[in-house]
mmCIF file of N, CA and C in Angstrom:
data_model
loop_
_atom_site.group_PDB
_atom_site.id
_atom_site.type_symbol
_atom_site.label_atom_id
_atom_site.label_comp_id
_atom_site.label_asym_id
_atom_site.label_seq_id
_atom_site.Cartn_x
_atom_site.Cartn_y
_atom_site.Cartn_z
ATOM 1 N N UNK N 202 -114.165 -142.560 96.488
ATOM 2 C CA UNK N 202 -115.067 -141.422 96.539
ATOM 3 C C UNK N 202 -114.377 -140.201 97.147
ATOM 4 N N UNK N 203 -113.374 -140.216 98.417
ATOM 5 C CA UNK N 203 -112.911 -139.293 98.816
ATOM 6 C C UNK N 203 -112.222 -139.076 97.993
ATOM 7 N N UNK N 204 -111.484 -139.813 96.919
ATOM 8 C CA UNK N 204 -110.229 -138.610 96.074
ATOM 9 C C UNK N 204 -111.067 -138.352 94.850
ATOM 10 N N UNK N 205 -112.423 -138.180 94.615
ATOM 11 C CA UNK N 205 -113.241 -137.251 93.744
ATOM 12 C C UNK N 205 -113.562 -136.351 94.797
ATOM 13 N N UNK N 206 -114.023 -136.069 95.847
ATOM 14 C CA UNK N 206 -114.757 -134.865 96.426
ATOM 15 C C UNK N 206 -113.617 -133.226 96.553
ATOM 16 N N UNK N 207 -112.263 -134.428 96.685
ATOM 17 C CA UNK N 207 -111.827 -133.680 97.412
ATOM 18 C C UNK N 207 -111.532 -132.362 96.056
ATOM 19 N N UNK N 208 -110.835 -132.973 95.037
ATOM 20 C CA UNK N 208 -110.293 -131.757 93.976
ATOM 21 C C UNK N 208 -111.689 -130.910 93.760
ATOM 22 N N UNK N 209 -112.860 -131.501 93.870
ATOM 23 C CA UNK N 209 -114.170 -130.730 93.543
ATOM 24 C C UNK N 209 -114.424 -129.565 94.508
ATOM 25 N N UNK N 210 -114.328 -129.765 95.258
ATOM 26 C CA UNK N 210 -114.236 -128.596 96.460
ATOM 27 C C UNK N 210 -113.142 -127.693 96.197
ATOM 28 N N UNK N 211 -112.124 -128.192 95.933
ATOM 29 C CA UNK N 211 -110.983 -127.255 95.681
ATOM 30 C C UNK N 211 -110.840 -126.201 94.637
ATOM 31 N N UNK N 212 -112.078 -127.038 93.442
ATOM 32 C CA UNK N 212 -111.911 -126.500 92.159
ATOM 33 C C UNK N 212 -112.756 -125.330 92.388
ATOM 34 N N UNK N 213 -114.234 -125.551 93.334
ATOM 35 C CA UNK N 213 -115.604 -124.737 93.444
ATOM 36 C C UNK N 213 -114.744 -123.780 94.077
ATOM 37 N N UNK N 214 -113.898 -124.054 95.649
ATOM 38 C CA UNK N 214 -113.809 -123.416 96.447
ATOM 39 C C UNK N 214 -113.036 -121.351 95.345
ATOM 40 N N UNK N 215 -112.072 -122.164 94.434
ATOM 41 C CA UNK N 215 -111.440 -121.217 93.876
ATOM 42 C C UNK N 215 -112.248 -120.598 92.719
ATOM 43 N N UNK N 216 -113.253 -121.387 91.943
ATOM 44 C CA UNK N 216 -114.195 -120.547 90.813
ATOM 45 C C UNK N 216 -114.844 -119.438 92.219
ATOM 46 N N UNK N 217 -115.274 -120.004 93.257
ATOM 47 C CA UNK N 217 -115.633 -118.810 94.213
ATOM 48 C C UNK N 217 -115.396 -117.734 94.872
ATOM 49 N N UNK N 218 -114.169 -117.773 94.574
ATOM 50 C CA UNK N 218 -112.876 -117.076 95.394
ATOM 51 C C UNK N 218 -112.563 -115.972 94.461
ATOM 52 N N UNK N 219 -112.382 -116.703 92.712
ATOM 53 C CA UNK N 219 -112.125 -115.468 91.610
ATOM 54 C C UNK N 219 -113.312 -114.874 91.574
ATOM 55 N N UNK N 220 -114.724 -115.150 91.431
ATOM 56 C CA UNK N 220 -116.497 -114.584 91.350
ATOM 57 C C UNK N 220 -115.990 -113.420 92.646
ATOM 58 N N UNK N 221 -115.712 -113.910 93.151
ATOM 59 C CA UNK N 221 -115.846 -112.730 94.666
ATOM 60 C C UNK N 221 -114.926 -111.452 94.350
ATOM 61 N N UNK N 222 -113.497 -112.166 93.807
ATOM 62 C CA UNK N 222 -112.850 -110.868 93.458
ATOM 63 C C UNK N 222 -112.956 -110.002 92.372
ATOM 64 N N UNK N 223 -113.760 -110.486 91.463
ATOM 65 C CA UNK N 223 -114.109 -110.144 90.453
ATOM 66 C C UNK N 223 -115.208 -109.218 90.577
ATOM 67 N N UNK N 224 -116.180 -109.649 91.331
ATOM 68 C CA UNK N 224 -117.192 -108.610 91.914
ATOM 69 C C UNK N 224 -117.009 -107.384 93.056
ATOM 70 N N UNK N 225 -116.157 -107.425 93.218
ATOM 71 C CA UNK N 225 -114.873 -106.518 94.399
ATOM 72 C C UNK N 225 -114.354 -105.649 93.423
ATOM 73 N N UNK N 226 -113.582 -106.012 92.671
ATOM 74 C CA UNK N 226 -113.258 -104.923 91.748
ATOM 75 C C UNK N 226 -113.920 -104.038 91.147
ATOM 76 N N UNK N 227 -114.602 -104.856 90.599
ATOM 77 C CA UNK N 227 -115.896 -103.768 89.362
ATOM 78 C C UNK N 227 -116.844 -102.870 90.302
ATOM 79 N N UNK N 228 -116.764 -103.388 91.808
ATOM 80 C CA UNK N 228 -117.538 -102.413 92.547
ATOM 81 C C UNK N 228 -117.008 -101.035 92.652
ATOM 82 N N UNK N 229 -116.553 -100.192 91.756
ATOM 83 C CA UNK N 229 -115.743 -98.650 91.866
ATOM 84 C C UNK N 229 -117.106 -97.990 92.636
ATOM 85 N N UNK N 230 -115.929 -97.087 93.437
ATOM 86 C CA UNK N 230 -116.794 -95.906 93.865
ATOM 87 C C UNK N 230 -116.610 -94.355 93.815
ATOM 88 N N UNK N 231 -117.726 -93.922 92.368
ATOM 89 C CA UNK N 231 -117.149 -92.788 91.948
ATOM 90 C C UNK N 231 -117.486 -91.800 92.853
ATOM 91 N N UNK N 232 -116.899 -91.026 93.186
ATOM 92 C CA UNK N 232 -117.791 -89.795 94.048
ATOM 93 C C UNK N 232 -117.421 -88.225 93.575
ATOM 94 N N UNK N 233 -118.269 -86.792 93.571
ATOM 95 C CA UNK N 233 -118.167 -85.516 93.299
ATOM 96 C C UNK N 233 -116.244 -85.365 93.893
ATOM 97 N N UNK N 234 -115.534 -84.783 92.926
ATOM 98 C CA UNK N 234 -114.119 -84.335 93.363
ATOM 99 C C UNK N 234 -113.883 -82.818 93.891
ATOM 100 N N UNK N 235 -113.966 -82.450 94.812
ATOM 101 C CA UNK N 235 -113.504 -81.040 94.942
ATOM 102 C C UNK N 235 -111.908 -80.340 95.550
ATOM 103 N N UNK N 236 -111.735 -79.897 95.010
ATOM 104 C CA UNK N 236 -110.891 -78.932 95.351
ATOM 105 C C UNK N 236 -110.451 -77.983 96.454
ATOM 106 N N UNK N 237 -109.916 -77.562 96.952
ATOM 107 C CA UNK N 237 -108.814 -76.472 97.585
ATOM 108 C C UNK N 237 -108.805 -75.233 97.201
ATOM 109 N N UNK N 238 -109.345 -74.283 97.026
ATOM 110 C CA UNK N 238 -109.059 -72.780 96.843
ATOM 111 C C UNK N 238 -107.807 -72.549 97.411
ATOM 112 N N UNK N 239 -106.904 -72.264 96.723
ATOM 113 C CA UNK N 239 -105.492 -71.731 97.292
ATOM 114 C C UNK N 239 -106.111 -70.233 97.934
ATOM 115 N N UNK N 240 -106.867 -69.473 97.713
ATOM 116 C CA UNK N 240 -107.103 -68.197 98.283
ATOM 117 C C UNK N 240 -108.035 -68.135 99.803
ATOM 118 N N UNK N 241 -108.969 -68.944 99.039
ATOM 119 C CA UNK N 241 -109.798 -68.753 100.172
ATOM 120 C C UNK N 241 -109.672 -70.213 101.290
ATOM 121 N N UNK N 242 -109.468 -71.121 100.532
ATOM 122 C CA UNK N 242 -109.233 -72.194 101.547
ATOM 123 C C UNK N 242 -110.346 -72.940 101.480
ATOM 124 N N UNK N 243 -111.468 -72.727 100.630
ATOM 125 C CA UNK N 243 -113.079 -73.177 100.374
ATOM 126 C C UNK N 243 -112.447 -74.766 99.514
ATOM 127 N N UNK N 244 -113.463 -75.155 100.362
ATOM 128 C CA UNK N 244 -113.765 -76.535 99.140
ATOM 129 C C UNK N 244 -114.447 -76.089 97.849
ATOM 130 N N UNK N 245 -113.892 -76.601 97.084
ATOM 131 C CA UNK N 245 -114.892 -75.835 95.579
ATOM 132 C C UNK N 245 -115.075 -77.207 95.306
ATOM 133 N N UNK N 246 -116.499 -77.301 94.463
ATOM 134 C CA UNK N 246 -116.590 -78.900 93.339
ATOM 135 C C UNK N 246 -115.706 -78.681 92.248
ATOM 136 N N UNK N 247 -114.935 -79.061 91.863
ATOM 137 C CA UNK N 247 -114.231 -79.359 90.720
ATOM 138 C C UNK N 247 -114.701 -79.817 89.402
ATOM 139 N N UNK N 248 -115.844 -80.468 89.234
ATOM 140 C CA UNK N 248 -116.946 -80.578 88.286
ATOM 141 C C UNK N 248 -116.147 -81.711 86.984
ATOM 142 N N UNK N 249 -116.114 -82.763 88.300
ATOM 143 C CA UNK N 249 -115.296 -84.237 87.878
ATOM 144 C C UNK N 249 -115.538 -85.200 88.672
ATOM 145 N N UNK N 250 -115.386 -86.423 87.904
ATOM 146 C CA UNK N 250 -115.584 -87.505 89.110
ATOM 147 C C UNK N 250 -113.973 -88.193 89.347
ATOM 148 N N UNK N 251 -114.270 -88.698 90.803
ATOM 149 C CA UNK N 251 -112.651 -89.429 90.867
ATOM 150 C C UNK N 251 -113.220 -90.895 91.587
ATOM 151 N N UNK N 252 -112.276 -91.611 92.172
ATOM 152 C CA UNK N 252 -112.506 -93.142 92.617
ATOM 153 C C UNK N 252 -112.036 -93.111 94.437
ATOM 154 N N UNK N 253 -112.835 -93.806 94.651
ATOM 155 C CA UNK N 253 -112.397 -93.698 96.087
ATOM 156 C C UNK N 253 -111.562 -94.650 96.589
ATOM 157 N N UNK N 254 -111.120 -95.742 95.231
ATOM 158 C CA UNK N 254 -110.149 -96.527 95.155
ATOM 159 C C UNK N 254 -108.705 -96.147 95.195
ATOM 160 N N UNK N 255 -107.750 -97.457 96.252
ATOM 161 C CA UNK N 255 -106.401 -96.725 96.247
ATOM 162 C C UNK N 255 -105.870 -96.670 94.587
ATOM 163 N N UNK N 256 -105.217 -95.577 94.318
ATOM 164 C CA UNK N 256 -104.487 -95.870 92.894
ATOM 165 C C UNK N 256 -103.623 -94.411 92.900
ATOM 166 N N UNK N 257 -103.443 -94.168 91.553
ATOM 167 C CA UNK N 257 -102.929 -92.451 91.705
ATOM 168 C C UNK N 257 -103.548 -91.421 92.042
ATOM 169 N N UNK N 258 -103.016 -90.535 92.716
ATOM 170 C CA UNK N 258 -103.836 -89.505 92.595
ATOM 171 C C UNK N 258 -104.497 -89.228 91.468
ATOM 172 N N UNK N 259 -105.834 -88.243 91.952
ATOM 173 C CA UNK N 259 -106.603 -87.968 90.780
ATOM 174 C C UNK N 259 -106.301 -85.915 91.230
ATOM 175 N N UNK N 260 -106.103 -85.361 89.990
ATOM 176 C CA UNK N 260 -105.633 -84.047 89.950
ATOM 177 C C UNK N 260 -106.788 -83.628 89.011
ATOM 178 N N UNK N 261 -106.993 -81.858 89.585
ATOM 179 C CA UNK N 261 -107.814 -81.101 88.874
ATOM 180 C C UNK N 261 -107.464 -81.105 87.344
ATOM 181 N N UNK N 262 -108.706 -81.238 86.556
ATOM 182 C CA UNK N 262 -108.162 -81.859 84.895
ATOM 183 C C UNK N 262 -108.096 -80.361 84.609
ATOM 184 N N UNK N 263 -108.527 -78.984 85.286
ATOM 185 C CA UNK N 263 -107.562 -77.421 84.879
ATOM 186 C C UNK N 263 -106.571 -77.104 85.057
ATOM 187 N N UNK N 264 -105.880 -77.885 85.698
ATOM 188 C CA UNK N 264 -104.296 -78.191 86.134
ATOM 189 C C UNK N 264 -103.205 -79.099 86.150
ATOM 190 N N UNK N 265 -104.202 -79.894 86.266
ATOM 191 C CA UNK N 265 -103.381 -81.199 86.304
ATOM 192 C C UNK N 265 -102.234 -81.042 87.313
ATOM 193 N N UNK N 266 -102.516 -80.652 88.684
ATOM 194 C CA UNK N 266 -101.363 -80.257 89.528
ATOM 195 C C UNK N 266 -102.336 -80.124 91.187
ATOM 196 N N UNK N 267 -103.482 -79.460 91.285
ATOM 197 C CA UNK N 267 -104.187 -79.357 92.206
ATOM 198 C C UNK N 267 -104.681 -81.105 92.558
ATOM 199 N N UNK N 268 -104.252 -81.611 93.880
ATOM 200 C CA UNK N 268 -104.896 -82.801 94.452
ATOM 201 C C UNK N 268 -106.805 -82.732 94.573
ATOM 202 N N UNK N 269 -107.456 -83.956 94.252
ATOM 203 C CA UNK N 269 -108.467 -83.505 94.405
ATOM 204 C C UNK N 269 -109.165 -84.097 95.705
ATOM 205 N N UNK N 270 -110.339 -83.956 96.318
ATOM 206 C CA UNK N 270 -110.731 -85.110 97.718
ATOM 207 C C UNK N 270 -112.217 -85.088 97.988
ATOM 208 N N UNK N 271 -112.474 -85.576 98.408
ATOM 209 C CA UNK N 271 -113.956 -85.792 98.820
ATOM 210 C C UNK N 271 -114.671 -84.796 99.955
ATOM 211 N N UNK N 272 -115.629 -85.014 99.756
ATOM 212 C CA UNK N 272 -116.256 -83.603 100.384
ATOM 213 C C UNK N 272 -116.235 -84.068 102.114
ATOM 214 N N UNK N 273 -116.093 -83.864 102.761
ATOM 215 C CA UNK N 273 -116.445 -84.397 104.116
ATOM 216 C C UNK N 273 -117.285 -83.023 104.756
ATOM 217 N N UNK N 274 -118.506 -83.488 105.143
ATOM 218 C CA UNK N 274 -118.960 -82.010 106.122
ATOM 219 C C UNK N 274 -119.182 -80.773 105.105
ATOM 220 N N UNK N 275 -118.388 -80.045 105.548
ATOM 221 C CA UNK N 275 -117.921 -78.923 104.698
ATOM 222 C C UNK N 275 -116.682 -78.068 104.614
ATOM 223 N N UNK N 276 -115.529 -79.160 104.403
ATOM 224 C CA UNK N 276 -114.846 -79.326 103.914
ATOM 225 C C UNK N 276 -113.643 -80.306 103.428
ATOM 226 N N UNK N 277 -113.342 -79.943 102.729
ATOM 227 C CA UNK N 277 -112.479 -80.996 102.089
ATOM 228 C C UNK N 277 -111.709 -82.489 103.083
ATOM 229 N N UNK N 278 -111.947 -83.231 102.191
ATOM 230 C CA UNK N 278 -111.397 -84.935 103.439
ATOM 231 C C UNK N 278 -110.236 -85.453 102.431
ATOM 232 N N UNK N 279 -110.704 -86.849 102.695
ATOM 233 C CA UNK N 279 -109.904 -87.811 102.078
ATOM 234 C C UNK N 279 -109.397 -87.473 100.297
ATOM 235 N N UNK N 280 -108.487 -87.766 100.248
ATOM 236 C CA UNK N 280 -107.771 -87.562 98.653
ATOM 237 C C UNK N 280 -108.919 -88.767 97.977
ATOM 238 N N UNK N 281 -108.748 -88.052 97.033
ATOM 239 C CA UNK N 281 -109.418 -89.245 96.041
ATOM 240 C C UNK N 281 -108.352 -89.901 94.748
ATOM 241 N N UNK N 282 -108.738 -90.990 93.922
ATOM 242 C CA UNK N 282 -107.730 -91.839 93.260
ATOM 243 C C UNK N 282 -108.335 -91.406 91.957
ATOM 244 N N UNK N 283 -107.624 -91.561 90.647
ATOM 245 C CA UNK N 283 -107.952 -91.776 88.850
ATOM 246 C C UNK N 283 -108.756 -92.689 88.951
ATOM 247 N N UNK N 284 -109.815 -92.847 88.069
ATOM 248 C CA UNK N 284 -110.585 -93.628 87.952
ATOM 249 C C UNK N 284 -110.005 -94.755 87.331
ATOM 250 N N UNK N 285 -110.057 -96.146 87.869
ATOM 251 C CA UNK N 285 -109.810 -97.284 86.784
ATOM 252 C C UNK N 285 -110.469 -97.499 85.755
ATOM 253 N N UNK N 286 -110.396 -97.985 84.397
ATOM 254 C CA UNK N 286 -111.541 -98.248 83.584
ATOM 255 C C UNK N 286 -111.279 -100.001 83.049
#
């Protein structure tokens, strides 16, 4: 009986282990992207979404060169990532 329980646990333990990461992933978190005014220094919305997931940067799609970040307060925070799909 113990050398059936044991691979059964082992087998559940890991179908549980991929369910978990699997549901970890697909959890993206899109959030509003804004921008940097090179002039004024203002957070602007950028009028895009990015991921708050690590990955590449996500750049203004009018430039493709401006970093984009999340709003904190009122003003600009954390960089934001490309969306995975």
């Amino acid at each position: 009986m113990k050398k059936f329980i044991f691979p059964v646990a082992v087998i559940l333990m890991g179908a549980g282990a991929a369910f978990a990461t699997k549901v970890t992933t697909s959890n993206r978190a899109f959030v509003t992207a804004y921008r940097i005014d090179a002039v004024s220094g203002q957070c602007i919305d950028a009028k895009q979404e990015c991921s708050t997931q690590t990955g590449e940067t996500c750049f203004w799609s009018a430039d493709n060169v401006t970093p984009l970040h999340e709003l904190s307060g009122t003003m600009c925070g954390e960089e934001l990532f490309k969306p995975i799909n």
